[in-house]
PDB file of N, CA and C in Angstrom:
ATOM      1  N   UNK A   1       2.428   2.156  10.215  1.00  0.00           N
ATOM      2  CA  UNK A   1       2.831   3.270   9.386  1.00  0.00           C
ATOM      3  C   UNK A   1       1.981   3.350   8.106  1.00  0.00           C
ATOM      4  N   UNK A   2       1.844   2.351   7.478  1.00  0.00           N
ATOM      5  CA  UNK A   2       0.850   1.962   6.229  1.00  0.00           C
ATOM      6  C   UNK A   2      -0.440   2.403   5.963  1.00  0.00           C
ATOM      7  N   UNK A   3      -1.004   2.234   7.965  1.00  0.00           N
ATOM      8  CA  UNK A   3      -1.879   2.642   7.670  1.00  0.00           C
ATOM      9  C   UNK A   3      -2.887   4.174   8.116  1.00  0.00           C
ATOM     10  N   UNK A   4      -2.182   4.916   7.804  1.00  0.00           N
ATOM     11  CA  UNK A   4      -2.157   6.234   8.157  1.00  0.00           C
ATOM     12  C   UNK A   4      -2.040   6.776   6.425  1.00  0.00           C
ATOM     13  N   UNK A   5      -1.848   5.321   4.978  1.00  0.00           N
ATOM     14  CA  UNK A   5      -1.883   6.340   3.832  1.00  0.00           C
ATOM     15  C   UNK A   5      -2.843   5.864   3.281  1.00  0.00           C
ATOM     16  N   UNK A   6      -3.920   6.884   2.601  1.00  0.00           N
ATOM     17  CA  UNK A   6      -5.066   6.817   2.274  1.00  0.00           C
ATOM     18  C   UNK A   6      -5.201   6.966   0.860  1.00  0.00           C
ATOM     19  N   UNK A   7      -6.217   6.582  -0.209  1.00  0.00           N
ATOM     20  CA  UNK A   7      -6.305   6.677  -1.201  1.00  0.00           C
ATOM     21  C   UNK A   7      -7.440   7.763  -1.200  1.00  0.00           C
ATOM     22  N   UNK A   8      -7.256   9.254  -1.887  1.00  0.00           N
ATOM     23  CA  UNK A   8      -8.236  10.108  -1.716  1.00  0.00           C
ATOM     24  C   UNK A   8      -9.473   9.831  -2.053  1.00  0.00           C
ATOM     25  N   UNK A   9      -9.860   8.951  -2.259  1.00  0.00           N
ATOM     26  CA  UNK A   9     -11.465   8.659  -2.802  1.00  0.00           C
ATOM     27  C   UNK A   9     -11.917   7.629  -1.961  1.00  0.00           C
ATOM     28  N   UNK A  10     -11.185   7.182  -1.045  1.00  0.00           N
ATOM     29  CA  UNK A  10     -11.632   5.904  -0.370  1.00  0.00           C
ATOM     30  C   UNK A  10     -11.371   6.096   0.959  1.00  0.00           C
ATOM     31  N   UNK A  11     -12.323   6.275   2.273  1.00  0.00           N
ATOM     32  CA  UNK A  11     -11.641   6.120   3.707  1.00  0.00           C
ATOM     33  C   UNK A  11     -11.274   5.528   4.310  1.00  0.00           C
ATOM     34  N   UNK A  12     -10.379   4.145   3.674  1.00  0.00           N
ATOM     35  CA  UNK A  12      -9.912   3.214   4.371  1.00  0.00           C
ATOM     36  C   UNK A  12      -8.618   3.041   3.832  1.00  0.00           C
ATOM     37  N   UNK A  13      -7.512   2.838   4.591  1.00  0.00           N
ATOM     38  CA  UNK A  13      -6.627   3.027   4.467  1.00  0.00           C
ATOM     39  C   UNK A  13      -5.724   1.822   3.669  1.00  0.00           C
ATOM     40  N   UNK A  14      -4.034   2.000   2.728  1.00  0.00           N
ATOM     41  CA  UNK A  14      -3.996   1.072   1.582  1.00  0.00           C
ATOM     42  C   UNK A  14      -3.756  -0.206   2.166  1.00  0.00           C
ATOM     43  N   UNK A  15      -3.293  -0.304   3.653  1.00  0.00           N
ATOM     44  CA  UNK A  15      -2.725  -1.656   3.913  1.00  0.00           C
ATOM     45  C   UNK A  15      -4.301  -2.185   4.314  1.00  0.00           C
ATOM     46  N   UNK A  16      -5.283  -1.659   5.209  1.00  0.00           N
ATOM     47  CA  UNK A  16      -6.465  -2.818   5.191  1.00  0.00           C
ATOM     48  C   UNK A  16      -7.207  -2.392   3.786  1.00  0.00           C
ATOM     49  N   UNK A  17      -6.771  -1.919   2.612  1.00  0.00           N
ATOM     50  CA  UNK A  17      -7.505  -2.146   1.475  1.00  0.00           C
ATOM     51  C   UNK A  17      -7.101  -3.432   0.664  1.00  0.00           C
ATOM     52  N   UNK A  18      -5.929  -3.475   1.318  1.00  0.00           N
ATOM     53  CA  UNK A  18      -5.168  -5.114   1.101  1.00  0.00           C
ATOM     54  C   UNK A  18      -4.271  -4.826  -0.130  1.00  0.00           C
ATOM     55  N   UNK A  19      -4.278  -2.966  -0.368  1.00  0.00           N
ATOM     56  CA  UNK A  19      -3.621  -3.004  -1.316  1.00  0.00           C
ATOM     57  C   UNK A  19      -1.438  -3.338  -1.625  1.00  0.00           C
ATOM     58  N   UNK A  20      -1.426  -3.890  -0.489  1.00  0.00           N
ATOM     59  CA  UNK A  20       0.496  -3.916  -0.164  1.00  0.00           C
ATOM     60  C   UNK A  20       0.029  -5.210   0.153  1.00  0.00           C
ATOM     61  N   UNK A  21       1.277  -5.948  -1.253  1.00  0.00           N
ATOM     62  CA  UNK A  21       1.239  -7.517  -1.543  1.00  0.00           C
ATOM     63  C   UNK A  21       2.139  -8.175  -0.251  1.00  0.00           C
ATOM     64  N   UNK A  22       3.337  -7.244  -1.198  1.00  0.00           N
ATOM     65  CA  UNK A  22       4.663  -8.016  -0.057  1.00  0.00           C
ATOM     66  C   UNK A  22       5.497  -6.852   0.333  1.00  0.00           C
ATOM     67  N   UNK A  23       6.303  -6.867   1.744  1.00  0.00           N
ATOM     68  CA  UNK A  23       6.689  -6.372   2.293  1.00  0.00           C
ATOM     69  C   UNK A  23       8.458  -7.297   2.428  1.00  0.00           C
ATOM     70  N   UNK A  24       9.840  -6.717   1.935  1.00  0.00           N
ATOM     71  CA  UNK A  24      10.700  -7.218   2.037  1.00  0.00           C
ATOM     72  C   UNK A  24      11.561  -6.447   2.648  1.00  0.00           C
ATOM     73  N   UNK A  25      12.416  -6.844   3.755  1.00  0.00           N
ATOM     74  CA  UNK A  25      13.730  -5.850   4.095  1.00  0.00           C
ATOM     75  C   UNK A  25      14.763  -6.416   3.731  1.00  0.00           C
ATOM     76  N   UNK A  26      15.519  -6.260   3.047  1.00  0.00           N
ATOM     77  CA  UNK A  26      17.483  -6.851   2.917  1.00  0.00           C
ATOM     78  C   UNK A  26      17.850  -5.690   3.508  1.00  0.00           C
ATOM     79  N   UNK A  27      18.784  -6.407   5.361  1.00  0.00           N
ATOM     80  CA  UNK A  27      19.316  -5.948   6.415  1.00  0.00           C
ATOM     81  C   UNK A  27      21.161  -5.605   5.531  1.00  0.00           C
ATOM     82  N   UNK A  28      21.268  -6.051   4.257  1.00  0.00           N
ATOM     83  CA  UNK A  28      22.438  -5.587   3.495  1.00  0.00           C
ATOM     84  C   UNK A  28      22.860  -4.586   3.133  1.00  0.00           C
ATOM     85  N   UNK A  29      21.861  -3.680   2.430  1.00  0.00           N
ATOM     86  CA  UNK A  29      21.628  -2.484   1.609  1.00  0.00           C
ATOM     87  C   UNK A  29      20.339  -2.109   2.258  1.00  0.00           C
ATOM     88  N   UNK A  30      20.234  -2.179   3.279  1.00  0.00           N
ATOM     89  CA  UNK A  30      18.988  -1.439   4.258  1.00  0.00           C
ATOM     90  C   UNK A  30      17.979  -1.003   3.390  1.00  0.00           C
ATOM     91  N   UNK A  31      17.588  -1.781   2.407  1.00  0.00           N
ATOM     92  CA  UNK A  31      16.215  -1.253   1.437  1.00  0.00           C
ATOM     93  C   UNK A  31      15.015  -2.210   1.748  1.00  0.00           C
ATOM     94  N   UNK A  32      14.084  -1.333   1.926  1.00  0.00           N
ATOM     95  CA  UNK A  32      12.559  -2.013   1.679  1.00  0.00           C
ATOM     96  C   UNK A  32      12.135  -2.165   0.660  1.00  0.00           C
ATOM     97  N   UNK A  33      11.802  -3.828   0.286  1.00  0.00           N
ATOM     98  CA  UNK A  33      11.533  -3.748  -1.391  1.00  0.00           C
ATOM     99  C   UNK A  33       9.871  -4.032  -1.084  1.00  0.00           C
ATOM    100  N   UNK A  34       9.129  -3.338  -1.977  1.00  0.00           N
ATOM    101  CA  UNK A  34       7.880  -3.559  -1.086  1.00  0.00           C
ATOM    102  C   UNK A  34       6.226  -3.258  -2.758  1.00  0.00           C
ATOM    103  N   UNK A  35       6.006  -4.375  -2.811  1.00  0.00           N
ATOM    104  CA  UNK A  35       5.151  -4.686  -3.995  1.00  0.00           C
ATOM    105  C   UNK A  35       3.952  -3.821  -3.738  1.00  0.00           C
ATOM    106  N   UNK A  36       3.122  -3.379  -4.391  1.00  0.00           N
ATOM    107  CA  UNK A  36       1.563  -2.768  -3.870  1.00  0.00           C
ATOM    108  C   UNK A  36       0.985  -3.364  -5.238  1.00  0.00           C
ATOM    109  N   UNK A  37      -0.463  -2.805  -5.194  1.00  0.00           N
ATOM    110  CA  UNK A  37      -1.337  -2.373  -6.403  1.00  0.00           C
ATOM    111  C   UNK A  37      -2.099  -0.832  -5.628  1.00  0.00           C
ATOM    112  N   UNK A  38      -2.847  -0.956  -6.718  1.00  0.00           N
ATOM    113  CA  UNK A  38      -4.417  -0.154  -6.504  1.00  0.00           C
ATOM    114  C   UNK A  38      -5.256  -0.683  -6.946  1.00  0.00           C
ATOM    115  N   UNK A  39      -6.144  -0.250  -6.734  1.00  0.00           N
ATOM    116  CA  UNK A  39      -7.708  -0.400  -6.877  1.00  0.00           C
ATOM    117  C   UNK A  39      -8.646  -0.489  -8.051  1.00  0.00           C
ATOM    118  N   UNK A  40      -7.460   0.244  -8.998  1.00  0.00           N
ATOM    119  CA  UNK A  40      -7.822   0.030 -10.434  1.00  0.00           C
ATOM    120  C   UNK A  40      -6.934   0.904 -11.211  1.00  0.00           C
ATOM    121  N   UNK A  41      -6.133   0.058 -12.026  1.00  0.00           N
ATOM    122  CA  UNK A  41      -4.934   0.488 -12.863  1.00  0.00           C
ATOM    123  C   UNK A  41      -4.984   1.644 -13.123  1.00  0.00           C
ATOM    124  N   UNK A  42      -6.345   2.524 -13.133  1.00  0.00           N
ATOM    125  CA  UNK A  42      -5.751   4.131 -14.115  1.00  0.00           C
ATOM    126  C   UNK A  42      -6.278   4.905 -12.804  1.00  0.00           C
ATOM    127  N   UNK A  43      -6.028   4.584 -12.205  1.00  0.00           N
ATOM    128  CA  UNK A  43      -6.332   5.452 -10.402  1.00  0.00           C
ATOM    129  C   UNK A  43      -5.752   6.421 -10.847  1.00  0.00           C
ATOM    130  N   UNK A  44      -6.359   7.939 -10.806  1.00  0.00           N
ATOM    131  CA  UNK A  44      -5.645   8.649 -10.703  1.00  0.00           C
ATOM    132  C   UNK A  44      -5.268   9.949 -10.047  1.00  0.00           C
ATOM    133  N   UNK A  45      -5.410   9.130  -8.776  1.00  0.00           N
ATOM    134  CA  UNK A  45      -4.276   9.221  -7.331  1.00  0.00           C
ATOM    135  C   UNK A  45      -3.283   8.256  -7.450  1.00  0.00           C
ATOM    136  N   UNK A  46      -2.677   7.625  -8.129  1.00  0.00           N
ATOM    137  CA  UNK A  46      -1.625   6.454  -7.888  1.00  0.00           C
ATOM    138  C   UNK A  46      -0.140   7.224  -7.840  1.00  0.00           C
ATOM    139  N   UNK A  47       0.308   8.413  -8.425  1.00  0.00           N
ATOM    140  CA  UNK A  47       1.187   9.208  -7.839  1.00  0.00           C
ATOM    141  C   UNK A  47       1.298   9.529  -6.294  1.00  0.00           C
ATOM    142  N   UNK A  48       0.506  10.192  -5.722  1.00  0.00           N
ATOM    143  CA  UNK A  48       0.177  10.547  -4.821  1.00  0.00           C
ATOM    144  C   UNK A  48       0.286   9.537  -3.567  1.00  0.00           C
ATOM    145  N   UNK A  49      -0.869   8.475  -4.076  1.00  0.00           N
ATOM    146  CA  UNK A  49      -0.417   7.284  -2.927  1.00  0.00           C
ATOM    147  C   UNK A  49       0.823   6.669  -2.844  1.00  0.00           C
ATOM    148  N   UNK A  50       1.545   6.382  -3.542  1.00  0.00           N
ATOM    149  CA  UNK A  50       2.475   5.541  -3.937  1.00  0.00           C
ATOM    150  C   UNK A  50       3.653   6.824  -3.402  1.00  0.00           C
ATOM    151  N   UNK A  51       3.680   8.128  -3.167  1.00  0.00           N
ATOM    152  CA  UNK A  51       4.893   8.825  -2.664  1.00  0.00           C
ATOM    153  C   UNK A  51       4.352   8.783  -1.260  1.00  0.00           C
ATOM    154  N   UNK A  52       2.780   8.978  -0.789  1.00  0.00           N
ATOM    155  CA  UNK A  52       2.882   9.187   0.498  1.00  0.00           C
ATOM    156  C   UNK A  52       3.250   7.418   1.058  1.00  0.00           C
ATOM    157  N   UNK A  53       3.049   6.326   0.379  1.00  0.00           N
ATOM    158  CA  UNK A  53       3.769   5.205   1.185  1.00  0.00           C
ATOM    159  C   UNK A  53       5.374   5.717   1.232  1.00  0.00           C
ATOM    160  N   UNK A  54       5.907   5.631   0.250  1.00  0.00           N
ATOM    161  CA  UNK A  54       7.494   5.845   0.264  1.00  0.00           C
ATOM    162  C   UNK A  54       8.101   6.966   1.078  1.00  0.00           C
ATOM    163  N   UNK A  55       7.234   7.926   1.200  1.00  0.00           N
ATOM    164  CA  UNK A  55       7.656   9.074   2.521  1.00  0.00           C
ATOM    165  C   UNK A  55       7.518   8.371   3.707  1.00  0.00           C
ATOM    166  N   UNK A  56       6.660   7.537   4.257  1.00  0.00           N
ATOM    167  CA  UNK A  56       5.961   7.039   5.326  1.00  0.00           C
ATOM    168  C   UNK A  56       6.907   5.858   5.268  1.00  0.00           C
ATOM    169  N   UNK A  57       7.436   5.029   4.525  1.00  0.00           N
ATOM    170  CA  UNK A  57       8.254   3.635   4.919  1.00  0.00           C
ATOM    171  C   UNK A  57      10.008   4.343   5.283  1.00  0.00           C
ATOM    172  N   UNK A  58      10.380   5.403   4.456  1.00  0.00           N
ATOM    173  CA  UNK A  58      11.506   6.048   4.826  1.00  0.00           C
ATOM    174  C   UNK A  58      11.450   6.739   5.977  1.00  0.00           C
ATOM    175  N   UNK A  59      10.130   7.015   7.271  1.00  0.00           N
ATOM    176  CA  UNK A  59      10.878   8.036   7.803  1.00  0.00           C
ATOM    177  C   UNK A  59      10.935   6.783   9.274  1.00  0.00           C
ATOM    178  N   UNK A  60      10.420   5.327   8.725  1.00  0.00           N
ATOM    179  CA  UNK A  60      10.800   4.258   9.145  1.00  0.00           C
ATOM    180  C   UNK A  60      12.524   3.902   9.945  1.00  0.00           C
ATOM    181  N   UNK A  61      13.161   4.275  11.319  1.00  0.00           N
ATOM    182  CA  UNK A  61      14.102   4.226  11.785  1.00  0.00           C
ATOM    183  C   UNK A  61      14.672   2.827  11.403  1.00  0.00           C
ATOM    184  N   UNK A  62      15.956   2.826  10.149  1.00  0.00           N
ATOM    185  CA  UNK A  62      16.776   1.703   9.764  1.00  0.00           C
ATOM    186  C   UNK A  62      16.717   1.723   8.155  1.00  0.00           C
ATOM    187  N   UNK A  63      16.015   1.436   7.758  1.00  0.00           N
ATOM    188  CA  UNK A  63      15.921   1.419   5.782  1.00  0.00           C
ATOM    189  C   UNK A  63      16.346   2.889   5.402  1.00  0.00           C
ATOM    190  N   UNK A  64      17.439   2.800   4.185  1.00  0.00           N
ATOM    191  CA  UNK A  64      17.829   3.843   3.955  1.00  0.00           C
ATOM    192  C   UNK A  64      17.423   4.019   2.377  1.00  0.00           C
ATOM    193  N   UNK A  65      17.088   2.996   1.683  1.00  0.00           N
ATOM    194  CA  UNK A  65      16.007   2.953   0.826  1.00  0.00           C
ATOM    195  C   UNK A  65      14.790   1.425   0.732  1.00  0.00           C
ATOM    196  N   UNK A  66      13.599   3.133  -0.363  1.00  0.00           N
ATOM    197  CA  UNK A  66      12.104   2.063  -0.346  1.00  0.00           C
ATOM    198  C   UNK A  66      12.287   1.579  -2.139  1.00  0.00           C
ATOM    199  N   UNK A  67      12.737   0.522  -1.997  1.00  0.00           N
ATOM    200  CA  UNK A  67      12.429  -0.371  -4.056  1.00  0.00           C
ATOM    201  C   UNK A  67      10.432  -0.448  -3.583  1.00  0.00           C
ATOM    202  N   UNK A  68      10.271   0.395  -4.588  1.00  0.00           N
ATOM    203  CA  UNK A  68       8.483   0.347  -4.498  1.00  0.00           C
ATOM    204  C   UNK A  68       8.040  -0.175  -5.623  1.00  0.00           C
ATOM    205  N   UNK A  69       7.170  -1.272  -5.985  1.00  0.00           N
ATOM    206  CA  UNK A  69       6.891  -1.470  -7.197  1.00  0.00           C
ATOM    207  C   UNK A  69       5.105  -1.725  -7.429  1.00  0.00           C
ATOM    208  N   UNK A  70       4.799  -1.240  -8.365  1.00  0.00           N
ATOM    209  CA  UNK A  70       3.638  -1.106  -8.729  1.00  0.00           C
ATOM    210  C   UNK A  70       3.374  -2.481  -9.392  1.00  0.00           C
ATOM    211  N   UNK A  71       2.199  -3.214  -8.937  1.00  0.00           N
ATOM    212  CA  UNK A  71       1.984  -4.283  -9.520  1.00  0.00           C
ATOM    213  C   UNK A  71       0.828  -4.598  -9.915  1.00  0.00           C
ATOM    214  N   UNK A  72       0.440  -5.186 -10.611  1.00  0.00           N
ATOM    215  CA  UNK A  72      -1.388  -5.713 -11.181  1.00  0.00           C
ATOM    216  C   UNK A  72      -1.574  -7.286 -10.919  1.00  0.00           C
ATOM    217  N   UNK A  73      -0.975  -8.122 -10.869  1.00  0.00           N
ATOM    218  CA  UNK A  73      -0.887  -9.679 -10.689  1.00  0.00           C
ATOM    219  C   UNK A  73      -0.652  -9.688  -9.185  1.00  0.00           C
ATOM    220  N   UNK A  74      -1.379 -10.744  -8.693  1.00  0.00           N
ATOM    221  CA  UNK A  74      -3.052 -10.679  -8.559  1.00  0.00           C
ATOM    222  C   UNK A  74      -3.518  -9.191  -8.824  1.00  0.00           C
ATOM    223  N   UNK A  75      -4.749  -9.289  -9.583  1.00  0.00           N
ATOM    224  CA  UNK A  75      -5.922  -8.451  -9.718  1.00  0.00           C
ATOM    225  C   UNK A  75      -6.419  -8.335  -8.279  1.00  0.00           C
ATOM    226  N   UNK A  76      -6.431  -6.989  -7.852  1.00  0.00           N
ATOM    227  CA  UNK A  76      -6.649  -6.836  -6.761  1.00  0.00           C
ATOM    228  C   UNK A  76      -8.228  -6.872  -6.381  1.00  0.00           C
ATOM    229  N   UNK A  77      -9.245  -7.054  -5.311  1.00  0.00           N
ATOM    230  CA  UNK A  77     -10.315  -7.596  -5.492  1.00  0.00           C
ATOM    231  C   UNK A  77     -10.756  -7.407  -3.952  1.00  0.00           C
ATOM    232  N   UNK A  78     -12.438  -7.354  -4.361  1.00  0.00           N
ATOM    233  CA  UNK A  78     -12.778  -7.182  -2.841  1.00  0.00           C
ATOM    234  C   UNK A  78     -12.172  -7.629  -1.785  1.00  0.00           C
ATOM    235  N   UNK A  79     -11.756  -8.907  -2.308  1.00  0.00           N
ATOM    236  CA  UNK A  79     -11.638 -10.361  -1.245  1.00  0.00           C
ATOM    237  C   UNK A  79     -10.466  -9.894  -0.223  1.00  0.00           C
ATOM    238  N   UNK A  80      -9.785  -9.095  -0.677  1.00  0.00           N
ATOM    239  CA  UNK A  80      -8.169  -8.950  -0.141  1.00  0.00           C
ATOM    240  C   UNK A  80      -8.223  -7.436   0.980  1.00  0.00           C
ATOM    241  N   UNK A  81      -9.459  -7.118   1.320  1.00  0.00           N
ATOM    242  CA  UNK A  81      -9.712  -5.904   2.148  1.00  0.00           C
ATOM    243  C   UNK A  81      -9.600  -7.068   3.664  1.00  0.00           C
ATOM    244  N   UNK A  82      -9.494  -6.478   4.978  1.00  0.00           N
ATOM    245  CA  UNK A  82      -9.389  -6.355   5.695  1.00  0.00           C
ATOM    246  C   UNK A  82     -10.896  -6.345   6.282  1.00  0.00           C
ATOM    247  N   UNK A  83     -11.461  -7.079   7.476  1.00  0.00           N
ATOM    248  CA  UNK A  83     -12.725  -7.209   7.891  1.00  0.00           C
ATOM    249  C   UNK A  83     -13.223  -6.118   8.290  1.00  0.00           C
ATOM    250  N   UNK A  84     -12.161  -5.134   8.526  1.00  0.00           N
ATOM    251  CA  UNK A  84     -12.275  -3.599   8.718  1.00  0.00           C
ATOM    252  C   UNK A  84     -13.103  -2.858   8.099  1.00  0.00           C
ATOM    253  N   UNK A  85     -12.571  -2.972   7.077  1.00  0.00           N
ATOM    254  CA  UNK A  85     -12.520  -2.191   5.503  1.00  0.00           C
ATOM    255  C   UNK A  85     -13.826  -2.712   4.857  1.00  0.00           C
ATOM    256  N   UNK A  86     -14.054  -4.308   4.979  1.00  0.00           N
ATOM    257  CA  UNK A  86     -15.096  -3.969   4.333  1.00  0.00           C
ATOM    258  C   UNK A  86     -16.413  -3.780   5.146  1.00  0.00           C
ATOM    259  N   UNK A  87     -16.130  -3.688   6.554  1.00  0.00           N
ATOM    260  CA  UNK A  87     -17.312  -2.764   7.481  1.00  0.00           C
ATOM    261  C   UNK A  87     -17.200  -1.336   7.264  1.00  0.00           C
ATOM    262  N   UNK A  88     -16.518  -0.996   6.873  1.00  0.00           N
ATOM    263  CA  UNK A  88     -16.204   0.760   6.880  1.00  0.00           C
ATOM    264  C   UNK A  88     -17.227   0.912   5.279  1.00  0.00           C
ATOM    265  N   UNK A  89     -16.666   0.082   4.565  1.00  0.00           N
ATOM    266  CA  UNK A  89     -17.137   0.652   3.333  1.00  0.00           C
ATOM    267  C   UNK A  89     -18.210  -0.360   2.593  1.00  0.00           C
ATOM    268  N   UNK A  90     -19.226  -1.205   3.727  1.00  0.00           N
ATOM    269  CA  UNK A  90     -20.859  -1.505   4.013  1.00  0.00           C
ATOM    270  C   UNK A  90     -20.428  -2.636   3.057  1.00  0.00           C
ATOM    271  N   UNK A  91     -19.543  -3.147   2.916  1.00  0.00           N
ATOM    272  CA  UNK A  91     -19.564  -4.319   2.374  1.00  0.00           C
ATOM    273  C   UNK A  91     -19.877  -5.888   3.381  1.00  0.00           C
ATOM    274  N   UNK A  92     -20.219  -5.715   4.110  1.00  0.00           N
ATOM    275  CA  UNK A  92     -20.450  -6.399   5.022  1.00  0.00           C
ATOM    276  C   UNK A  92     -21.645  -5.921   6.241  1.00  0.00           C
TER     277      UNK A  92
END
């Protein structure tokens, strides 16, 4: 599902950009609590990405809410792309 959301300036998508830290479900209160970053703190697409994940984890059959949190710790960094990602975008 993740990875179908894109950051408009980049063609690789946020989960092999390595940008989604942690992924949590509590089967209690059926919420996905679910950490990200970006690519660089004043992105500004970070509205944009950050609703098309939360549209895309809700239309997810079972979670009836997404706790989304924007995070900077870890500094997000080449290292954390996907072997994908960094063939797509000649880093490799």
């Amino acid at each position: 599902m993740l990875r179908t959301v894109f950051d408009p300036e980049i063609p690789v998508n946020v989960y092999d950009l390595g940008l989604i830290y942690k992924i949590d479900y509590t089967p209690e209160d059926k919420t996905l609590h679910v950490d990200m970053t970006l690519t660089a703190p004043g992105c500004p697409a970070a509205d944009f990405i950050m609703e098309d994940v939360r549209q895309k984890l809700m239309s997810i059959d079972g979670p009836e809410a997404v706790d989304l949190q924007l995070v900077f710790d870890p500094v997000w960094c080449y290292d954390m792309m996907s072997e994908e990602a960094k063939l797509e975008l000649g880093f490799l």
